[in-house]
Amino acid sequence: QGNGKFKFTSLDFENSKGLFSDEIMTGEALNLKIGFENKGDLDLSKLLISVTFMDEFQNLSLAFVSDEMGADFSFLKGKQTLTLHIPELLLRGNAYSIRLFASHHGTSEESICDNIENAAKLNVISSDLWNSGQTLRKGNYAVIKGTYCS
């Protein structure tokens, strides 16, 4: 789907140990290794990439949207892979599907380069994130770090 000027070719998950796996523990670092082709000789500084985590009902659970993050993809010129580094994946245990989206100079229909629903599946395994002796309950939403205090 899209004009094909920028096209995703692969998606792999790398855990904090440098191993590729489709399973990760809540709170663990995660690298998404995204393969692509730049077929349109695009100005990569105008590229928008979105990586979203969807639950089993296709509800949005987490999103990394490059323009909101201030990303400039000029550094991708001549490359074929991109890494999204997540220092701590703070999602509750569940199965998530990943959506990859790319557009150039906006998000109008003619600007969309590629849009892949269900590009990959990631199984997040609940952990004892708080070191409380209690494993997090399963769910389909993010965990935000915080503490109770007086």
Coordinates of C-alpha atoms in Angstrom, one line a residue:
Q1 CA 0.0 0.0 0.0
G2 CA 1.4 3.4 -0.9
N3 CA 3.4 4.9 -3.8
G4 CA 6.4 2.6 -3.2
K5 CA 9.0 5.4 -3.3
F6 CA 10.1 4.2 0.2
K7 CA 9.3 0.6 1.0
F8 CA 9.8 -1.5 4.1
T9 CA 11.4 -4.8 3.4
S10 CA 11.9 -6.5 6.8
L11 CA 11.4 -6.2 10.6
D12 CA 13.3 -8.0 13.2
F13 CA 13.3 -7.7 17.0
E14 CA 16.7 -7.7 18.9
N15 CA 16.6 -8.0 22.7
S16 CA 19.0 -6.6 25.3
K17 CA 21.3 -9.6 24.9
G18 CA 21.7 -8.9 21.2
L19 CA 19.6 -12.0 20.3
F20 CA 16.8 -11.9 17.7
S21 CA 13.5 -13.1 19.1
D22 CA 9.8 -12.4 18.8
E23 CA 9.5 -12.5 22.6
I24 CA 10.6 -9.9 25.2
M25 CA 10.1 -9.2 28.9
T26 CA 8.3 -6.1 30.0
G27 CA 10.9 -3.5 30.9
E28 CA 13.6 -5.0 28.7
A29 CA 15.4 -2.9 26.0
L30 CA 14.3 -3.6 22.5
N31 CA 15.7 -2.7 19.1
L32 CA 13.5 -2.9 16.1
K33 CA 15.7 -3.5 13.0
I34 CA 13.7 -2.2 10.0
G35 CA 14.8 -3.0 6.5
F36 CA 13.8 -0.6 3.7
E37 CA 14.4 0.5 0.1
N38 CA 14.5 4.1 -0.9
K39 CA 13.3 3.8 -4.5
G40 CA 12.3 7.4 -5.1
D41 CA 15.5 9.2 -4.3
L42 CA 13.6 11.1 -1.6
D43 CA 14.7 13.9 0.5
L44 CA 14.9 11.8 3.7
S45 CA 14.8 14.8 5.9
K46 CA 11.1 15.1 4.9
L47 CA 10.3 11.4 5.7
L48 CA 7.8 10.5 8.4
I49 CA 8.0 7.0 9.9
S50 CA 5.5 5.6 12.4
V51 CA 5.9 2.3 14.3
T52 CA 2.8 1.3 16.2
F53 CA 2.1 -1.5 18.6
M54 CA -1.5 -2.8 18.2
D55 CA -3.3 -5.2 20.6
E56 CA -5.2 -8.3 19.4
F57 CA -8.2 -6.2 18.7
Q58 CA -6.2 -3.8 16.6
N59 CA -6.4 -1.1 19.3
L60 CA -3.4 1.2 19.5
S61 CA -1.2 0.5 22.5
L62 CA 2.0 2.4 21.8
A63 CA 3.3 4.6 19.0
F64 CA 6.7 6.0 17.9
V65 CA 6.0 8.8 15.4
S66 CA 9.1 10.3 13.9
D67 CA 7.9 13.9 13.4
E68 CA 6.7 14.1 17.0
M69 CA 10.1 12.8 18.1
G70 CA 12.0 15.3 16.0
A71 CA 13.7 12.7 13.9
D72 CA 15.5 13.7 10.7
F73 CA 16.3 10.6 8.5
S74 CA 19.0 12.3 6.4
F75 CA 21.4 9.9 8.0
L76 CA 19.8 7.0 6.1
K77 CA 21.1 8.1 2.7
G78 CA 22.8 5.1 1.1
K79 CA 21.6 2.7 3.9
Q80 CA 19.1 -0.1 3.9
T81 CA 18.3 -0.5 7.6
L82 CA 17.0 1.7 10.4
T83 CA 16.9 0.9 14.1
L84 CA 14.2 2.1 16.5
H85 CA 15.8 1.7 20.0
I86 CA 13.4 1.4 22.9
P87 CA 15.4 1.6 26.2
E88 CA 12.6 0.0 28.2
L89 CA 9.6 -1.6 26.5
L90 CA 6.9 -0.7 29.1
L91 CA 4.0 -2.8 27.8
R92 CA 2.1 -5.3 29.8
G93 CA 2.3 -9.0 28.8
N94 CA 0.3 -9.7 25.7
A95 CA 0.7 -10.4 22.0
Y96 CA 1.1 -7.2 19.9
S97 CA 1.2 -6.7 16.1
I98 CA 3.4 -4.0 14.6
R99 CA 2.3 -1.5 12.0
L100 CA 4.9 0.2 9.8
F101 CA 4.0 3.5 8.1
A102 CA 6.1 5.8 5.9
S103 CA 5.1 9.0 4.1
H104 CA 7.0 11.9 2.5
H105 CA 6.0 15.6 2.8
G106 CA 2.9 15.0 4.8
T107 CA 0.3 12.3 5.4
S108 CA -2.1 12.9 2.5
E109 CA -3.0 9.8 0.5
E110 CA -0.5 10.7 -2.4
S111 CA 2.3 11.2 0.2
I112 CA 2.0 7.7 1.7
C113 CA 5.0 5.6 0.6
D114 CA 4.2 2.4 2.5
N115 CA 1.8 1.1 5.1
I116 CA 2.0 -2.4 6.4
E117 CA -0.5 -3.6 8.9
N118 CA 0.6 -6.7 10.9
A119 CA 4.2 -6.4 9.8
A120 CA 5.3 -8.7 12.6
K121 CA 4.1 -10.1 15.9
L122 CA 5.8 -9.5 19.2
N123 CA 5.0 -11.5 22.4
V124 CA 5.6 -9.4 25.5
I125 CA 6.0 -11.5 28.6
S126 CA 5.0 -10.0 31.9
S127 CA 7.8 -9.5 34.4
D128 CA 8.3 -8.3 38.0
L129 CA 9.0 -4.7 36.8
W130 CA 8.8 -3.2 40.2
N131 CA 10.9 -5.9 42.0
S132 CA 7.9 -6.4 44.3
G133 CA 7.7 -10.2 43.9
Q134 CA 4.6 -9.7 41.8
T135 CA 4.5 -10.3 38.1
L136 CA 2.5 -7.6 36.2
R137 CA -1.0 -8.6 35.1
K138 CA -1.5 -9.2 31.4
G139 CA -3.1 -6.3 29.6
N140 CA -3.0 -4.4 26.3
Y141 CA -1.7 -1.1 27.5
A142 CA 1.5 0.7 28.5
V143 CA 3.0 0.7 32.0
I144 CA 4.2 4.1 33.2
K145 CA 6.9 4.2 35.9
G146 CA 5.8 5.9 39.1
T147 CA 5.9 5.6 42.9
Y148 CA 3.4 6.1 45.8
C149 CA 4.7 8.6 48.3
S150 CA 3.4 10.9 51.1

